[in-house]
Amino acid sequence: MGKRRVAILISGRGSNMAALIAAAKAPDFPAQIVLVMSNIADAGGLAVARDNGIETLTVESKPYGKDREAFERAMHRELEARDVELVCLAGFLRLLTPWFVRQWDGRMLNIHPALLPSYRGLHTHERALADGVKIHGATVHFVVPEVDSGPIVMQGAVPVRDDDTPDTLAARVLRAEHRIYAEALRLVAGGQTRLDGAACKVAAPSQDDDVLISPRIE
Ligand code: GAR
C-alpha cells in the first residue's frame, strides 16, 4: 500500500505542521505531506515547509468576502488537483462550513489544545488555569461540522503546575501536541482507526496501567 497523500492547513507558525513533516520523513510512515496550504500569505510555517521541499500555497479568503463556501471551493480545488486523501488542520484559524467538512468527512483531522470535550473554543490554557484543573492536554480528532467536536483519535495529558502561566502551560501542552498529532496521523493513514458512531476505535494497544496523577505523590 502506498503512502496516503496529506495536505496540512495552517494560519501561523506551524509548529504542529513541522512535527508532522518530521514524522513523515520516516520510511515506514504511512503518509506523505504533499502540500501545505495557508490562508495567510506570511504565515511563518510556509517558509518551514518550503525549506523541507514541500509545495506551499496561499489561498486568501479576502477576495471571497463573506462567501466562505467560495473560499473553501477554491481550497478544495487545490486539494483535489493534488489527489489529496487526508487533510490535517494545524492551527488553521478559519471556521469551516458544513459543505467543506462534508467533502472531507472522515478524512480531516484537527488538533485542539485541550482535553476535549473540556475547553472547546479559544483561550483554553487561561480557562484551565482559572478553573484550577490539575491535568490538561491536547486532542487530535476528526473534524465534524460542530466546532471542536468529532471522534477523538488521540489525547495527550500533562500536569498543571501551581506556578504555571498560560505561556508555560501552553508550551508543555504544545510538546504533547507535537507527539500526538504525528502518532494520530500514523494511525489514521495506516488504516488502524475505525469510526464507531461518535467514537474512533484504534487497532493499537492502549495504555491501561499508567496513571498520571497531578500534583505528584511520592
Ligand atoms: C496549536 O496549539 C493548536 O493546538 C492551536 O493553535 C496552535 C497552532 O500552533 N489550535 C487551535 O487553537 C484550534 N482551535 P502551531 O501553528 O505552532 O501548530
Short mmCIF file of C-alpha atoms and ligand atoms in Angstrom, two decimals:
data_model
loop_
_atom_site.label_atom_id
_atom_site.label_comp_id
_atom_site.label_asym_id
_atom_site.label_seq_id
_atom_site.Cartn_x
_atom_site.Cartn_y
_atom_site.Cartn_z
CA MET A 1 0.00 0.00 0.00
CA GLY A 2 1.38 3.41 -0.96
CA LYS A 3 1.57 6.35 1.34
CA ARG A 4 -1.55 8.43 1.89
CA ARG A 5 -1.33 11.89 0.34
CA VAL A 6 -1.76 14.52 3.07
CA ALA A 7 -2.26 18.29 2.98
CA ILE A 8 -1.72 20.44 6.06
CA LEU A 9 -3.71 23.65 6.50
CA ILE A 10 -2.09 26.36 8.62
CA SER A 11 -2.55 30.01 9.53
CA GLY A 12 0.52 30.66 11.67
CA ARG A 13 3.90 29.46 12.85
CA GLY A 14 3.17 25.84 12.00
CA SER A 15 4.96 24.00 14.78
CA ASN A 16 2.47 21.13 14.57
CA MET A 17 2.94 21.15 10.80
CA ALA A 18 6.69 20.87 11.34
CA ALA A 19 6.16 17.90 13.66
CA LEU A 20 4.07 16.14 11.01
CA ILE A 21 6.66 16.87 8.32
CA ALA A 22 9.42 15.48 10.54
CA ALA A 23 7.46 12.34 11.35
CA ALA A 24 6.60 11.75 7.71
CA LYS A 25 10.30 11.53 6.86
CA ALA A 26 10.47 8.09 8.47
CA PRO A 27 10.49 5.46 5.71
CA ASP A 28 7.77 3.43 7.42
CA PHE A 29 5.44 6.41 7.97
CA PRO A 30 2.17 5.70 6.12
CA ALA A 31 1.62 9.29 4.92
CA GLN A 32 3.48 11.82 2.80
CA ILE A 33 2.95 15.56 3.10
CA VAL A 34 2.27 16.76 -0.44
CA LEU A 35 1.00 20.29 0.28
CA VAL A 36 0.98 22.95 2.97
CA MET A 37 -1.77 25.48 2.37
CA SER A 38 -2.32 28.71 4.28
CA ASN A 39 -5.00 31.37 4.31
CA ILE A 40 -2.36 33.89 5.45
CA ALA A 41 0.37 34.81 2.96
CA ASP A 42 3.07 35.42 5.57
CA ALA A 43 2.27 32.51 7.88
CA GLY A 44 5.61 31.52 9.39
CA GLY A 45 5.06 27.85 8.69
CA LEU A 46 5.15 28.34 4.92
CA ALA A 47 8.89 29.01 4.90
CA VAL A 48 9.50 25.97 7.09
CA ALA A 49 7.53 23.80 4.68
CA ARG A 50 9.40 25.18 1.67
CA ASP A 51 12.74 24.55 3.40
CA ASN A 52 11.62 20.94 3.68
CA GLY A 53 10.94 20.77 -0.04
CA ILE A 54 7.16 20.70 0.33
CA GLU A 55 4.88 22.58 -2.04
CA THR A 56 3.18 25.56 -0.41
CA LEU A 57 0.20 27.59 -1.43
CA THR A 58 -1.72 30.54 -0.06
CA VAL A 59 -5.44 30.87 -0.66
CA GLU A 60 -6.61 34.09 0.93
CA SER A 61 -10.21 34.42 1.99
CA LYS A 62 -10.36 38.17 1.45
CA PRO A 63 -11.20 38.10 -2.29
CA TYR A 64 -14.26 35.99 -1.46
CA GLY A 65 -15.59 38.43 1.11
CA LYS A 66 -18.34 36.87 3.19
CA ASP A 67 -18.77 33.94 0.82
CA ARG A 68 -16.99 31.34 2.93
CA GLU A 69 -18.03 28.48 0.71
CA ALA A 70 -16.49 30.14 -2.36
CA PHE A 71 -13.20 30.45 -0.44
CA GLU A 72 -13.43 26.83 0.54
CA ARG A 73 -14.25 25.72 -3.01
CA ALA A 74 -11.00 27.40 -4.08
CA MET A 75 -9.10 25.46 -1.41
CA HIS A 76 -10.94 22.28 -2.31
CA ARG A 77 -9.96 22.59 -5.99
CA GLU A 78 -6.29 22.81 -4.99
CA LEU A 79 -6.59 19.75 -2.77
CA GLU A 80 -8.32 17.73 -5.46
CA ALA A 81 -5.80 18.81 -8.09
CA ARG A 82 -3.12 17.13 -5.97
CA ASP A 83 -5.10 13.98 -5.22
CA VAL A 84 -5.02 14.77 -1.51
CA GLU A 85 -6.56 11.98 0.57
CA LEU A 86 -6.28 13.35 4.09
CA VAL A 87 -6.34 16.91 5.45
CA CYS A 88 -4.68 17.93 8.72
CA LEU A 89 -5.71 21.24 10.26
CA ALA A 90 -2.78 22.59 12.24
CA GLY A 91 -3.58 25.97 13.71
CA PHE A 92 -5.85 26.80 10.78
CA LEU A 93 -7.86 29.69 12.14
CA ARG A 94 -10.85 29.81 9.81
CA LEU A 95 -14.17 28.29 10.71
CA LEU A 96 -15.14 25.73 8.08
CA THR A 97 -18.63 25.45 6.63
CA PRO A 98 -20.58 22.20 6.76
CA TRP A 99 -20.06 21.97 3.00
CA PHE A 100 -16.27 21.75 3.29
CA VAL A 101 -16.44 19.46 6.31
CA ARG A 102 -18.70 17.11 4.34
CA GLN A 103 -16.23 16.92 1.47
CA TRP A 104 -13.63 15.63 3.91
CA ASP A 105 -15.90 13.58 6.15
CA GLY A 106 -13.77 11.01 7.96
CA ARG A 107 -10.68 12.31 6.16
CA MET A 108 -9.89 15.52 8.06
CA LEU A 109 -8.12 15.81 11.40
CA ASN A 110 -7.69 18.75 13.77
CA ILE A 111 -5.60 19.34 16.84
CA HIS A 112 -7.08 21.27 19.73
CA PRO A 113 -5.11 22.50 22.76
CA ALA A 114 -7.31 20.95 25.46
CA LEU A 115 -8.64 17.59 26.57
CA LEU A 116 -11.94 17.65 24.67
CA PRO A 117 -14.80 17.84 25.37
CA SER A 118 -13.43 20.22 28.00
CA TYR A 119 -12.43 23.68 26.84
CA ARG A 120 -13.75 23.90 23.35
CA GLY A 121 -13.06 27.26 21.71
CA LEU A 122 -10.37 29.81 22.42
CA HIS A 123 -8.08 30.65 25.36
CA THR A 124 -8.03 27.06 26.58
CA HIS A 125 -4.96 27.44 28.79
CA GLU A 126 -6.24 30.58 30.52
CA ARG A 127 -9.55 28.88 31.22
CA ALA A 128 -7.94 25.69 32.52
CA LEU A 129 -5.76 27.71 34.90
CA ALA A 130 -8.75 29.76 36.06
CA ASP A 131 -10.60 26.52 36.86
CA GLY A 132 -7.61 25.14 38.75
CA VAL A 133 -7.58 21.82 36.91
CA LYS A 134 -4.58 19.65 37.70
CA ILE A 135 -4.41 17.85 34.34
CA HIS A 136 -4.71 19.49 30.94
CA GLY A 137 -3.66 18.48 27.47
CA ALA A 138 -4.41 18.23 23.79
CA THR A 139 -6.69 16.27 21.47
CA VAL A 140 -6.49 15.06 17.88
CA HIS A 141 -9.96 14.49 16.47
CA PHE A 142 -11.81 14.02 13.21
CA VAL A 143 -13.50 17.20 12.07
CA VAL A 144 -17.29 17.38 12.10
CA PRO A 145 -19.47 20.43 11.43
CA GLU A 146 -19.70 21.30 15.12
CA VAL A 147 -16.53 23.15 16.16
CA ASP A 148 -14.05 21.28 18.42
CA SER A 149 -16.16 18.13 18.32
CA GLY A 150 -15.80 14.88 16.44
CA PRO A 151 -14.41 11.41 17.08
CA ILE A 152 -11.26 11.56 19.19
CA VAL A 153 -8.24 9.76 17.77
CA MET A 154 -5.68 10.52 20.49
CA GLN A 155 -5.17 12.67 23.54
CA GLY A 156 -2.07 13.70 25.45
CA ALA A 157 -2.29 14.81 29.06
CA VAL A 158 0.11 16.98 31.00
CA PRO A 159 0.20 18.05 34.64
CA VAL A 160 -0.71 21.62 35.52
CA ARG A 161 1.70 23.22 37.98
CA ASP A 162 0.78 25.77 40.63
CA ASP A 163 3.23 28.26 39.16
CA ASP A 164 2.06 27.85 35.56
CA THR A 165 1.20 30.85 33.45
CA PRO A 166 -0.81 30.48 30.25
CA ASP A 167 2.52 30.56 28.39
CA THR A 168 4.30 27.88 30.40
CA LEU A 169 1.24 25.66 30.26
CA ALA A 170 0.87 26.26 26.52
CA ALA A 171 4.50 25.24 25.98
CA ARG A 172 4.01 21.97 27.90
CA VAL A 173 0.80 21.19 26.03
CA LEU A 174 2.47 22.03 22.71
CA ARG A 175 5.12 19.37 23.32
CA ALA A 176 2.28 16.89 23.80
CA GLU A 177 0.58 18.18 20.63
CA HIS A 178 3.64 17.52 18.53
CA ARG A 179 3.81 13.92 19.72
CA ILE A 180 0.15 13.01 19.48
CA TYR A 181 -0.51 14.64 16.10
CA ALA A 182 2.22 12.63 14.42
CA GLU A 183 1.12 9.41 16.12
CA ALA A 184 -2.56 10.04 15.37
CA LEU A 185 -1.78 10.63 11.70
CA ARG A 186 0.25 7.43 11.68
CA LEU A 187 -2.78 5.51 12.97
CA VAL A 188 -5.30 7.12 10.61
CA ALA A 189 -3.13 6.98 7.49
CA GLY A 190 -2.12 3.43 8.34
CA GLY A 191 -5.74 2.31 8.43
CA GLN A 192 -5.61 1.48 12.12
CA THR A 193 -8.64 3.55 13.08
CA ARG A 194 -12.32 2.78 12.70
CA LEU A 195 -15.22 5.13 13.28
CA ASP A 196 -17.89 3.70 15.57
CA GLY A 197 -20.66 6.24 15.99
CA ALA A 198 -19.28 9.22 17.85
CA ALA A 199 -16.14 7.32 18.80
CA CYS A 200 -12.96 6.41 16.97
CA LYS A 201 -11.66 2.95 17.80
CA VAL A 202 -7.97 2.29 17.40
CA ALA A 203 -6.38 -1.01 16.49
CA ALA A 204 -3.43 -0.38 18.73
CA PRO A 205 -2.65 -1.39 22.27
CA SER A 206 -3.99 1.08 24.80
CA GLN A 207 -2.17 2.05 27.95
CA ASP A 208 -4.10 0.52 30.77
CA ASP A 209 -1.68 0.70 33.65
CA ASP A 210 -0.20 4.18 33.52
CA VAL A 211 -1.84 6.70 35.80
CA LEU A 212 -0.98 10.37 35.52
CA ILE A 213 -1.54 11.89 38.94
CA SER A 214 -1.11 15.62 39.44
CA PRO A 215 0.20 17.01 41.74
CA ARG A 216 2.79 14.29 42.04
CA ILE A 217 2.51 11.96 45.05
CA GLU A 218 5.61 10.26 46.39
C1 GAR B 1 -1.74 24.91 18.44
O1 GAR B 1 -1.55 25.00 19.82
C2 GAR B 1 -3.09 24.30 18.12
O2 GAR B 1 -3.47 23.32 19.03
C3 GAR B 1 -3.97 25.51 18.21
O3 GAR B 1 -3.24 26.54 17.60
C4 GAR B 1 -1.86 26.30 17.81
C5 GAR B 1 -1.14 26.37 16.49
O4 GAR B 1 0.25 26.31 16.68
N1 GAR B 1 -5.22 25.28 17.55
C6 GAR B 1 -6.36 25.82 17.95
O5 GAR B 1 -6.45 26.55 18.90
C7 GAR B 1 -7.57 25.44 17.11
N2 GAR B 1 -8.77 25.84 17.77
P1 GAR B 1 1.20 25.87 15.51
O6 GAR B 1 0.91 26.81 14.34
O7 GAR B 1 2.58 26.11 16.06
O8 GAR B 1 0.94 24.44 15.19
#
